[in-house]
Amino acid sequence: MGAGMRRKTKGSNLPPFVAITWDMLNSKAYRELTPSAAKCLPYFLGKVKIKSYYNPERYEEIFQFPYPEAERYGFASGTFSAIVQDVIRKGWIDPVEKGGLKSGW
């Protein structure tokens, strides 16, 4: 093993990650996203905290993604607004409500 690499011990956890399945990547809904929306999609998917990908309740998970948070990830507010509209149109999210000082999501 190289310097700084450690062997995983039995029962150790993986670092945090966002799963994007091959089905998602090959879907028409993903292929038709704008480049900015495709880049931002993992941040939306990472908002949903579930124990099992196969749990159908994951589709009912409510989360917030405010503009200041998107700006911290490098998305300008105008770009993020367009991203939100794109992921809604392509069926990735279904907004429950819109609110906040800047009408954040």
PDB file of N, CA and C in Angstrom, residues 2-105:
ATOM      1  N   GLY A   2       0.392   2.286  -0.691  1.00  0.00           N
ATOM      2  CA  GLY A   2       1.127   3.540  -0.767  1.00  0.00           C
ATOM      3  C   GLY A   2       1.029   4.324   0.519  1.00  0.00           C
ATOM      4  N   ALA A   3       1.851   5.341   0.612  1.00  0.00           N
ATOM      5  CA  ALA A   3       1.838   6.204   1.792  1.00  0.00           C
ATOM      6  C   ALA A   3       0.470   6.859   1.940  1.00  0.00           C
ATOM      7  N   GLY A   4      -0.018   6.905   3.129  1.00  0.00           N
ATOM      8  CA  GLY A   4      -1.289   7.555   3.413  1.00  0.00           C
ATOM      9  C   GLY A   4      -2.509   6.695   3.133  1.00  0.00           C
ATOM     10  N   MET A   5      -2.330   5.514   2.579  1.00  0.00           N
ATOM     11  CA  MET A   5      -3.467   4.636   2.302  1.00  0.00           C
ATOM     12  C   MET A   5      -3.638   3.669   3.465  1.00  0.00           C
ATOM     13  N   ARG A   6      -4.882   3.522   3.864  1.00  0.00           N
ATOM     14  CA  ARG A   6      -5.156   2.602   4.957  1.00  0.00           C
ATOM     15  C   ARG A   6      -6.061   1.498   4.449  1.00  0.00           C
ATOM     16  N   ARG A   7      -5.826   0.329   4.966  1.00  0.00           N
ATOM     17  CA  ARG A   7      -6.653  -0.822   4.616  1.00  0.00           C
ATOM     18  C   ARG A   7      -7.984  -0.699   5.358  1.00  0.00           C
ATOM     19  N   LYS A   8      -9.070  -0.968   4.654  1.00  0.00           N
ATOM     20  CA  LYS A   8     -10.394  -0.946   5.278  1.00  0.00           C
ATOM     21  C   LYS A   8     -10.508  -2.106   6.259  1.00  0.00           C
ATOM     22  N   THR A   9     -11.044  -1.813   7.400  1.00  0.00           N
ATOM     23  CA  THR A   9     -11.273  -2.874   8.369  1.00  0.00           C
ATOM     24  C   THR A   9     -12.694  -3.387   8.205  1.00  0.00           C
ATOM     25  N   LYS A  10     -12.902  -4.605   8.606  1.00  0.00           N
ATOM     26  CA  LYS A  10     -14.219  -5.218   8.496  1.00  0.00           C
ATOM     27  C   LYS A  10     -15.246  -4.370   9.248  1.00  0.00           C
ATOM     28  N   GLY A  11     -16.352  -4.078   8.566  1.00  0.00           N
ATOM     29  CA  GLY A  11     -17.417  -3.311   9.191  1.00  0.00           C
ATOM     30  C   GLY A  11     -17.223  -1.809   9.090  1.00  0.00           C
ATOM     31  N   SER A  12     -16.156  -1.362   8.434  1.00  0.00           N
ATOM     32  CA  SER A  12     -15.958   0.082   8.329  1.00  0.00           C
ATOM     33  C   SER A  12     -16.940   0.667   7.322  1.00  0.00           C
ATOM     34  N   ASN A  13     -17.289   1.922   7.533  1.00  0.00           N
ATOM     35  CA  ASN A  13     -18.252   2.595   6.667  1.00  0.00           C
ATOM     36  C   ASN A  13     -17.554   3.256   5.494  1.00  0.00           C
ATOM     37  N   LEU A  14     -18.281   3.346   4.406  1.00  0.00           N
ATOM     38  CA  LEU A  14     -17.794   4.094   3.259  1.00  0.00           C
ATOM     39  C   LEU A  14     -17.910   5.587   3.551  1.00  0.00           C
ATOM     40  N   PRO A  15     -17.107   6.397   2.902  1.00  0.00           N
ATOM     41  CA  PRO A  15     -17.287   7.839   3.069  1.00  0.00           C
ATOM     42  C   PRO A  15     -18.616   8.254   2.438  1.00  0.00           C
ATOM     43  N   PRO A  16     -19.147   9.405   2.806  1.00  0.00           N
ATOM     44  CA  PRO A  16     -20.424   9.846   2.223  1.00  0.00           C
ATOM     45  C   PRO A  16     -20.327   9.946   0.697  1.00  0.00           C
ATOM     46  N   PHE A  17     -21.380   9.535   0.013  1.00  0.00           N
ATOM     47  CA  PHE A  17     -21.419   9.623  -1.440  1.00  0.00           C
ATOM     48  C   PHE A  17     -22.871   9.726  -1.890  1.00  0.00           C
ATOM     49  N   VAL A  18     -23.063  10.120  -3.129  1.00  0.00           N
ATOM     50  CA  VAL A  18     -24.390  10.189  -3.733  1.00  0.00           C
ATOM     51  C   VAL A  18     -24.442   9.141  -4.827  1.00  0.00           C
ATOM     52  N   ALA A  19     -25.412   8.256  -4.739  1.00  0.00           N
ATOM     53  CA  ALA A  19     -25.545   7.192  -5.734  1.00  0.00           C
ATOM     54  C   ALA A  19     -26.364   7.679  -6.923  1.00  0.00           C
ATOM     55  N   ILE A  20     -25.778   7.566  -8.099  1.00  0.00           N
ATOM     56  CA  ILE A  20     -26.498   7.813  -9.345  1.00  0.00           C
ATOM     57  C   ILE A  20     -26.385   6.513 -10.135  1.00  0.00           C
ATOM     58  N   THR A  21     -27.505   5.848 -10.270  1.00  0.00           N
ATOM     59  CA  THR A  21     -27.489   4.537 -10.914  1.00  0.00           C
ATOM     60  C   THR A  21     -27.306   4.673 -12.427  1.00  0.00           C
ATOM     61  N   TRP A  22     -26.940   3.560 -13.056  1.00  0.00           N
ATOM     62  CA  TRP A  22     -26.808   3.545 -14.516  1.00  0.00           C
ATOM     63  C   TRP A  22     -28.144   3.867 -15.160  1.00  0.00           C
ATOM     64  N   ASP A  23     -29.230   3.374 -14.557  1.00  0.00           N
ATOM     65  CA  ASP A  23     -30.560   3.682 -15.097  1.00  0.00           C
ATOM     66  C   ASP A  23     -30.807   5.185 -15.108  1.00  0.00           C
ATOM     67  N   MET A  24     -30.397   5.853 -14.038  1.00  0.00           N
ATOM     68  CA  MET A  24     -30.556   7.312 -13.986  1.00  0.00           C
ATOM     69  C   MET A  24     -29.712   7.988 -15.064  1.00  0.00           C
ATOM     70  N   LEU A  25     -28.437   7.602 -15.136  1.00  0.00           N
ATOM     71  CA  LEU A  25     -27.538   8.225 -16.109  1.00  0.00           C
ATOM     72  C   LEU A  25     -27.980   7.998 -17.549  1.00  0.00           C
ATOM     73  N   ASN A  26     -28.585   6.862 -17.827  1.00  0.00           N
ATOM     74  CA  ASN A  26     -29.010   6.532 -19.185  1.00  0.00           C
ATOM     75  C   ASN A  26     -30.437   6.964 -19.493  1.00  0.00           C
ATOM     76  N   SER A  27     -31.100   7.566 -18.518  1.00  0.00           N
ATOM     77  CA  SER A  27     -32.488   7.962 -18.730  1.00  0.00           C
ATOM     78  C   SER A  27     -32.572   9.196 -19.624  1.00  0.00           C
ATOM     79  N   LYS A  28     -33.669   9.307 -20.320  1.00  0.00           N
ATOM     80  CA  LYS A  28     -33.938  10.483 -21.148  1.00  0.00           C
ATOM     81  C   LYS A  28     -33.981  11.732 -20.265  1.00  0.00           C
ATOM     82  N   ALA A  29     -34.560  11.603 -19.071  1.00  0.00           N
ATOM     83  CA  ALA A  29     -34.666  12.738 -18.152  1.00  0.00           C
ATOM     84  C   ALA A  29     -33.290  13.284 -17.769  1.00  0.00           C
ATOM     85  N   TYR A  30     -32.297  12.420 -17.633  1.00  0.00           N
ATOM     86  CA  TYR A  30     -30.945  12.885 -17.309  1.00  0.00           C
ATOM     87  C   TYR A  30     -30.258  13.449 -18.552  1.00  0.00           C
ATOM     88  N   ARG A  31     -30.352  12.748 -19.655  1.00  0.00           N
ATOM     89  CA  ARG A  31     -29.677  13.195 -20.886  1.00  0.00           C
ATOM     90  C   ARG A  31     -30.179  14.555 -21.357  1.00  0.00           C
ATOM     91  N   GLU A  32     -31.424  14.900 -21.052  1.00  0.00           N
ATOM     92  CA  GLU A  32     -31.986  16.170 -21.499  1.00  0.00           C
ATOM     93  C   GLU A  32     -31.771  17.319 -20.520  1.00  0.00           C
ATOM     94  N   LEU A  33     -31.146  17.046 -19.367  1.00  0.00           N
ATOM     95  CA  LEU A  33     -30.833  18.137 -18.438  1.00  0.00           C
ATOM     96  C   LEU A  33     -29.788  19.068 -19.059  1.00  0.00           C
ATOM     97  N   THR A  34     -29.876  20.335 -18.707  1.00  0.00           N
ATOM     98  CA  THR A  34     -28.816  21.250 -19.108  1.00  0.00           C
ATOM     99  C   THR A  34     -27.540  20.838 -18.378  1.00  0.00           C
ATOM    100  N   PRO A  35     -26.376  21.211 -18.891  1.00  0.00           N
ATOM    101  CA  PRO A  35     -25.129  20.849 -18.186  1.00  0.00           C
ATOM    102  C   PRO A  35     -25.105  21.332 -16.730  1.00  0.00           C
ATOM    103  N   SER A  36     -25.598  22.521 -16.470  1.00  0.00           N
ATOM    104  CA  SER A  36     -25.616  23.029 -15.087  1.00  0.00           C
ATOM    105  C   SER A  36     -26.538  22.204 -14.207  1.00  0.00           C
ATOM    106  N   ALA A  37     -27.702  21.827 -14.746  1.00  0.00           N
ATOM    107  CA  ALA A  37     -28.645  21.019 -13.968  1.00  0.00           C
ATOM    108  C   ALA A  37     -28.068  19.628 -13.704  1.00  0.00           C
ATOM    109  N   ALA A  38     -27.396  19.042 -14.694  1.00  0.00           N
ATOM    110  CA  ALA A  38     -26.775  17.727 -14.494  1.00  0.00           C
ATOM    111  C   ALA A  38     -25.681  17.807 -13.429  1.00  0.00           C
ATOM    112  N   LYS A  39     -24.946  18.905 -13.416  1.00  0.00           N
ATOM    113  CA  LYS A  39     -23.900  19.091 -12.411  1.00  0.00           C
ATOM    114  C   LYS A  39     -24.487  19.283 -11.014  1.00  0.00           C
ATOM    115  N   CYS A  40     -25.651  19.913 -10.943  1.00  0.00           N
ATOM    116  CA  CYS A  40     -26.286  20.196  -9.652  1.00  0.00           C
ATOM    117  C   CYS A  40     -27.117  19.025  -9.130  1.00  0.00           C
ATOM    118  N   LEU A  41     -27.559  18.133 -10.021  1.00  0.00           N
ATOM    119  CA  LEU A  41     -28.440  17.033  -9.621  1.00  0.00           C
ATOM    120  C   LEU A  41     -27.925  16.225  -8.426  1.00  0.00           C
ATOM    121  N   PRO A  42     -26.627  15.880  -8.356  1.00  0.00           N
ATOM    122  CA  PRO A  42     -26.174  15.139  -7.170  1.00  0.00           C
ATOM    123  C   PRO A  42     -26.415  15.876  -5.855  1.00  0.00           C
ATOM    124  N   TYR A  43     -26.401  17.203  -5.881  1.00  0.00           N
ATOM    125  CA  TYR A  43     -26.689  17.958  -4.664  1.00  0.00           C
ATOM    126  C   TYR A  43     -28.154  17.791  -4.261  1.00  0.00           C
ATOM    127  N   PHE A  44     -29.048  17.753  -5.240  1.00  0.00           N
ATOM    128  CA  PHE A  44     -30.453  17.480  -4.938  1.00  0.00           C
ATOM    129  C   PHE A  44     -30.604  16.066  -4.404  1.00  0.00           C
ATOM    130  N   LEU A  45     -29.998  15.094  -5.083  1.00  0.00           N
ATOM    131  CA  LEU A  45     -30.117  13.693  -4.661  1.00  0.00           C
ATOM    132  C   LEU A  45     -29.516  13.467  -3.278  1.00  0.00           C
ATOM    133  N   GLY A  46     -28.451  14.193  -2.967  1.00  0.00           N
ATOM    134  CA  GLY A  46     -27.812  14.055  -1.661  1.00  0.00           C
ATOM    135  C   GLY A  46     -28.638  14.598  -0.519  1.00  0.00           C
ATOM    136  N   LYS A  47     -29.645  15.385  -0.826  1.00  0.00           N
ATOM    137  CA  LYS A  47     -30.525  15.938   0.207  1.00  0.00           C
ATOM    138  C   LYS A  47     -31.426  14.872   0.815  1.00  0.00           C
ATOM    139  N   VAL A  48     -31.700  13.830   0.062  1.00  0.00           N
ATOM    140  CA  VAL A  48     -32.610  12.785   0.519  1.00  0.00           C
ATOM    141  C   VAL A  48     -31.812  11.778   1.342  1.00  0.00           C
ATOM    142  N   LYS A  49     -32.104  11.722   2.613  1.00  0.00           N
ATOM    143  CA  LYS A  49     -31.399  10.823   3.532  1.00  0.00           C
ATOM    144  C   LYS A  49     -32.245   9.588   3.783  1.00  0.00           C
ATOM    145  N   ILE A  50     -31.880   8.507   3.133  1.00  0.00           N
ATOM    146  CA  ILE A  50     -32.611   7.250   3.290  1.00  0.00           C
ATOM    147  C   ILE A  50     -31.634   6.136   3.615  1.00  0.00           C
ATOM    148  N   LYS A  51     -32.160   5.093   4.215  1.00  0.00           N
ATOM    149  CA  LYS A  51     -31.314   3.963   4.559  1.00  0.00           C
ATOM    150  C   LYS A  51     -31.209   2.972   3.412  1.00  0.00           C
ATOM    151  N   SER A  52     -32.218   2.925   2.559  1.00  0.00           N
ATOM    152  CA  SER A  52     -32.206   1.971   1.458  1.00  0.00           C
ATOM    153  C   SER A  52     -32.670   2.660   0.182  1.00  0.00           C
ATOM    154  N   TYR A  53     -31.879   2.506  -0.862  1.00  0.00           N
ATOM    155  CA  TYR A  53     -32.246   3.057  -2.166  1.00  0.00           C
ATOM    156  C   TYR A  53     -33.564   2.458  -2.651  1.00  0.00           C
ATOM    157  N   TYR A  54     -33.827   1.232  -2.297  1.00  0.00           N
ATOM    158  CA  TYR A  54     -35.008   0.524  -2.776  1.00  0.00           C
ATOM    159  C   TYR A  54     -36.266   0.834  -1.969  1.00  0.00           C
ATOM    160  N   ASN A  55     -36.157   1.656  -0.948  1.00  0.00           N
ATOM    161  CA  ASN A  55     -37.300   2.033  -0.139  1.00  0.00           C
ATOM    162  C   ASN A  55     -38.184   3.006  -0.925  1.00  0.00           C
ATOM    163  N   PRO A  56     -39.429   2.623  -1.248  1.00  0.00           N
ATOM    164  CA  PRO A  56     -40.281   3.510  -2.051  1.00  0.00           C
ATOM    165  C   PRO A  56     -40.599   4.834  -1.350  1.00  0.00           C
ATOM    166  N   GLU A  57     -40.445   4.894  -0.040  1.00  0.00           N
ATOM    167  CA  GLU A  57     -40.710   6.138   0.685  1.00  0.00           C
ATOM    168  C   GLU A  57     -39.701   7.233   0.356  1.00  0.00           C
ATOM    169  N   ARG A  58     -38.592   6.880  -0.297  1.00  0.00           N
ATOM    170  CA  ARG A  58     -37.606   7.895  -0.641  1.00  0.00           C
ATOM    171  C   ARG A  58     -38.196   8.924  -1.592  1.00  0.00           C
ATOM    172  N   TYR A  59     -39.230   8.541  -2.324  1.00  0.00           N
ATOM    173  CA  TYR A  59     -39.871   9.468  -3.240  1.00  0.00           C
ATOM    174  C   TYR A  59     -40.735  10.501  -2.514  1.00  0.00           C
ATOM    175  N   GLU A  60     -40.997  10.271  -1.251  1.00  0.00           N
ATOM    176  CA  GLU A  60     -41.832  11.176  -0.469  1.00  0.00           C
ATOM    177  C   GLU A  60     -41.007  12.094   0.433  1.00  0.00           C
ATOM    178  N   GLU A  61     -39.708  11.989   0.369  1.00  0.00           N
ATOM    179  CA  GLU A  61     -38.818  12.752   1.237  1.00  0.00           C
ATOM    180  C   GLU A  61     -38.889  14.248   0.897  1.00  0.00           C
ATOM    181  N   ILE A  62     -39.112  15.065   1.909  1.00  0.00           N
ATOM    182  CA  ILE A  62     -39.163  16.520   1.725  1.00  0.00           C
ATOM    183  C   ILE A  62     -37.829  17.102   2.178  1.00  0.00           C
ATOM    184  N   PHE A  63     -37.282  18.011   1.384  1.00  0.00           N
ATOM    185  CA  PHE A  63     -36.013  18.645   1.724  1.00  0.00           C
ATOM    186  C   PHE A  63     -36.024  20.089   1.256  1.00  0.00           C
ATOM    187  N   GLN A  64     -35.092  20.865   1.770  1.00  0.00           N
ATOM    188  CA  GLN A  64     -34.929  22.260   1.372  1.00  0.00           C
ATOM    189  C   GLN A  64     -33.582  22.419   0.681  1.00  0.00           C
ATOM    190  N   PHE A  65     -33.545  23.300  -0.288  1.00  0.00           N
ATOM    191  CA  PHE A  65     -32.303  23.611  -0.986  1.00  0.00           C
ATOM    192  C   PHE A  65     -32.306  25.122  -1.244  1.00  0.00           C
ATOM    193  N   PRO A  66     -31.922  25.899  -0.253  1.00  0.00           N
ATOM    194  CA  PRO A  66     -31.996  27.362  -0.384  1.00  0.00           C
ATOM    195  C   PRO A  66     -30.920  27.929  -1.318  1.00  0.00           C
ATOM    196  N   TYR A  67     -31.215  29.083  -1.891  1.00  0.00           N
ATOM    197  CA  TYR A  67     -30.288  29.743  -2.802  1.00  0.00           C
ATOM    198  C   TYR A  67     -28.903  29.954  -2.195  1.00  0.00           C
ATOM    199  N   PRO A  68     -28.785  30.415  -0.942  1.00  0.00           N
ATOM    200  CA  PRO A  68     -27.430  30.605  -0.385  1.00  0.00           C
ATOM    201  C   PRO A  68     -26.610  29.313  -0.380  1.00  0.00           C
ATOM    202  N   GLU A  69     -27.250  28.185  -0.162  1.00  0.00           N
ATOM    203  CA  GLU A  69     -26.529  26.910  -0.191  1.00  0.00           C
ATOM    204  C   GLU A  69     -26.055  26.605  -1.610  1.00  0.00           C
ATOM    205  N   ALA A  70     -26.917  26.835  -2.588  1.00  0.00           N
ATOM    206  CA  ALA A  70     -26.531  26.615  -3.982  1.00  0.00           C
ATOM    207  C   ALA A  70     -25.375  27.530  -4.366  1.00  0.00           C
ATOM    208  N   GLU A  71     -25.392  28.756  -3.874  1.00  0.00           N
ATOM    209  CA  GLU A  71     -24.306  29.696  -4.158  1.00  0.00           C
ATOM    210  C   GLU A  71     -22.990  29.216  -3.549  1.00  0.00           C
ATOM    211  N   ARG A  72     -23.051  28.576  -2.388  1.00  0.00           N
ATOM    212  CA  ARG A  72     -21.831  28.014  -1.777  1.00  0.00           C
ATOM    213  C   ARG A  72     -21.245  26.904  -2.641  1.00  0.00           C
ATOM    214  N   TYR A  73     -22.093  26.220  -3.405  1.00  0.00           N
ATOM    215  CA  TYR A  73     -21.627  25.162  -4.310  1.00  0.00           C
ATOM    216  C   TYR A  73     -21.174  25.721  -5.654  1.00  0.00           C
ATOM    217  N   GLY A  74     -21.285  27.042  -5.826  1.00  0.00           N
ATOM    218  CA  GLY A  74     -20.795  27.676  -7.044  1.00  0.00           C
ATOM    219  C   GLY A  74     -21.852  27.999  -8.080  1.00  0.00           C
ATOM    220  N   PHE A  75     -23.122  27.897  -7.740  1.00  0.00           N
ATOM    221  CA  PHE A  75     -24.195  28.195  -8.669  1.00  0.00           C
ATOM    222  C   PHE A  75     -24.732  29.598  -8.406  1.00  0.00           C
ATOM    223  N   ALA A  76     -24.672  30.468  -9.396  1.00  0.00           N
ATOM    224  CA  ALA A  76     -25.232  31.813  -9.269  1.00  0.00           C
ATOM    225  C   ALA A  76     -26.744  31.702  -9.092  1.00  0.00           C
ATOM    226  N   SER A  77     -27.354  32.683  -8.457  1.00  0.00           N
ATOM    227  CA  SER A  77     -28.787  32.590  -8.162  1.00  0.00           C
ATOM    228  C   SER A  77     -29.625  32.462  -9.435  1.00  0.00           C
ATOM    229  N   GLY A  78     -29.281  33.198 -10.500  1.00  0.00           N
ATOM    230  CA  GLY A  78     -30.021  33.072 -11.753  1.00  0.00           C
ATOM    231  C   GLY A  78     -29.871  31.693 -12.369  1.00  0.00           C
ATOM    232  N   THR A  79     -28.660  31.164 -12.304  1.00  0.00           N
ATOM    233  CA  THR A  79     -28.404  29.817 -12.825  1.00  0.00           C
ATOM    234  C   THR A  79     -29.163  28.784 -12.003  1.00  0.00           C
ATOM    235  N   PHE A  80     -29.161  28.952 -10.681  1.00  0.00           N
ATOM    236  CA  PHE A  80     -29.849  27.989  -9.824  1.00  0.00           C
ATOM    237  C   PHE A  80     -31.352  28.014 -10.080  1.00  0.00           C
ATOM    238  N   SER A  81     -31.899  29.188 -10.318  1.00  0.00           N
ATOM    239  CA  SER A  81     -33.319  29.287 -10.637  1.00  0.00           C
ATOM    240  C   SER A  81     -33.636  28.488 -11.907  1.00  0.00           C
ATOM    241  N   ALA A  82     -32.789  28.619 -12.934  1.00  0.00           N
ATOM    242  CA  ALA A  82     -32.980  27.867 -14.175  1.00  0.00           C
ATOM    243  C   ALA A  82     -32.799  26.363 -13.930  1.00  0.00           C
ATOM    244  N   ILE A  83     -31.855  25.987 -13.067  1.00  0.00           N
ATOM    245  CA  ILE A  83     -31.624  24.586 -12.728  1.00  0.00           C
ATOM    246  C   ILE A  83     -32.863  23.987 -12.079  1.00  0.00           C
ATOM    247  N   VAL A  84     -33.423  24.711 -11.114  1.00  0.00           N
ATOM    248  CA  VAL A  84     -34.611  24.221 -10.412  1.00  0.00           C
ATOM    249  C   VAL A  84     -35.737  23.975 -11.413  1.00  0.00           C
ATOM    250  N   GLN A  85     -35.955  24.924 -12.310  1.00  0.00           N
ATOM    251  CA  GLN A  85     -37.009  24.755 -13.312  1.00  0.00           C
ATOM    252  C   GLN A  85     -36.739  23.549 -14.206  1.00  0.00           C
ATOM    253  N   ASP A  86     -35.486  23.340 -14.561  1.00  0.00           N
ATOM    254  CA  ASP A  86     -35.125  22.205 -15.425  1.00  0.00           C
ATOM    255  C   ASP A  86     -35.346  20.870 -14.729  1.00  0.00           C
ATOM    256  N   VAL A  87     -34.905  20.739 -13.479  1.00  0.00           N
ATOM    257  CA  VAL A  87     -35.076  19.450 -12.790  1.00  0.00           C
ATOM    258  C   VAL A  87     -36.546  19.182 -12.481  1.00  0.00           C
ATOM    259  N   ILE A  88     -37.342  20.241 -12.331  1.00  0.00           N
ATOM    260  CA  ILE A  88     -38.788  20.052 -12.157  1.00  0.00           C
ATOM    261  C   ILE A  88     -39.395  19.562 -13.471  1.00  0.00           C
ATOM    262  N   ARG A  89     -39.080  20.236 -14.573  1.00  0.00           N
ATOM    263  CA  ARG A  89     -39.631  19.855 -15.885  1.00  0.00           C
ATOM    264  C   ARG A  89     -39.260  18.422 -16.275  1.00  0.00           C
ATOM    265  N   LYS A  90     -38.056  18.007 -15.901  1.00  0.00           N
ATOM    266  CA  LYS A  90     -37.600  16.659 -16.274  1.00  0.00           C
ATOM    267  C   LYS A  90     -38.053  15.591 -15.282  1.00  0.00           C
ATOM    268  N   GLY A  91     -38.748  16.008 -14.225  1.00  0.00           N
ATOM    269  CA  GLY A  91     -39.330  15.049 -13.293  1.00  0.00           C
ATOM    270  C   GLY A  91     -38.429  14.575 -12.162  1.00  0.00           C
ATOM    271  N   TRP A  92     -37.300  15.234 -11.948  1.00  0.00           N
ATOM    272  CA  TRP A  92     -36.394  14.813 -10.874  1.00  0.00           C
ATOM    273  C   TRP A  92     -36.895  15.227  -9.505  1.00  0.00           C
ATOM    274  N   ILE A  93     -37.555  16.368  -9.424  1.00  0.00           N
ATOM    275  CA  ILE A  93     -38.129  16.818  -8.149  1.00  0.00           C
ATOM    276  C   ILE A  93     -39.548  17.308  -8.384  1.00  0.00           C
ATOM    277  N   ASP A  94     -40.317  17.299  -7.324  1.00  0.00           N
ATOM    278  CA  ASP A  94     -41.681  17.804  -7.350  1.00  0.00           C
ATOM    279  C   ASP A  94     -41.798  18.765  -6.171  1.00  0.00           C
ATOM    280  N   PRO A  95     -41.755  20.068  -6.438  1.00  0.00           N
ATOM    281  CA  PRO A  95     -41.742  21.020  -5.319  1.00  0.00           C
ATOM    282  C   PRO A  95     -43.027  20.990  -4.513  1.00  0.00           C
ATOM    283  N   VAL A  96     -42.867  21.017  -3.202  1.00  0.00           N
ATOM    284  CA  VAL A  96     -44.008  21.054  -2.301  1.00  0.00           C
ATOM    285  C   VAL A  96     -44.426  22.503  -2.107  1.00  0.00           C
ATOM    286  N   GLU A  97     -43.441  23.364  -1.867  1.00  0.00           N
ATOM    287  CA  GLU A  97     -43.727  24.786  -1.726  1.00  0.00           C
ATOM    288  C   GLU A  97     -42.481  25.582  -2.034  1.00  0.00           C
ATOM    289  N   LYS A  98     -42.693  26.814  -2.367  1.00  0.00           N
ATOM    290  CA  LYS A  98     -41.615  27.747  -2.668  1.00  0.00           C
ATOM    291  C   LYS A  98     -41.722  28.856  -1.642  1.00  0.00           C
ATOM    292  N   GLY A  99     -40.577  29.289  -1.110  1.00  0.00           N
ATOM    293  CA  GLY A  99     -40.672  30.339  -0.105  1.00  0.00           C
ATOM    294  C   GLY A  99     -39.342  30.957   0.195  1.00  0.00           C
ATOM    295  N   GLY A 100     -39.301  31.710   1.266  1.00  0.00           N
ATOM    296  CA  GLY A 100     -38.053  32.366   1.678  1.00  0.00           C
ATOM    297  C   GLY A 100     -37.950  33.777   1.166  1.00  0.00           C
ATOM    298  N   LEU A 101     -36.940  34.482   1.628  1.00  0.00           N
ATOM    299  CA  LEU A 101     -36.763  35.871   1.251  1.00  0.00           C
ATOM    300  C   LEU A 101     -36.530  36.048  -0.238  1.00  0.00           C
ATOM    301  N   LYS A 102     -35.787  35.144  -0.848  1.00  0.00           N
ATOM    302  CA  LYS A 102     -35.496  35.230  -2.278  1.00  0.00           C
ATOM    303  C   LYS A 102     -36.348  34.220  -3.054  1.00  0.00           C
ATOM    304  N   SER A 103     -37.467  33.836  -2.483  1.00  0.00           N
ATOM    305  CA  SER A 103     -38.306  32.797  -3.084  1.00  0.00           C
ATOM    306  C   SER A 103     -37.506  31.521  -3.307  1.00  0.00           C
ATOM    307  N   GLY A 104     -36.698  31.149  -2.319  1.00  0.00           N
ATOM    308  CA  GLY A 104     -35.875  29.938  -2.416  1.00  0.00           C
ATOM    309  C   GLY A 104     -36.712  28.686  -2.403  1.00  0.00           C
ATOM    310  N   TRP A 105     -36.116  27.612  -2.810  1.00  0.00           N
ATOM    311  CA  TRP A 105     -36.804  26.323  -2.883  1.00  0.00           C
ATOM    312  C   TRP A 105     -36.578  25.538  -1.635  1.00  0.00           C
TER     313      TRP A 105
END
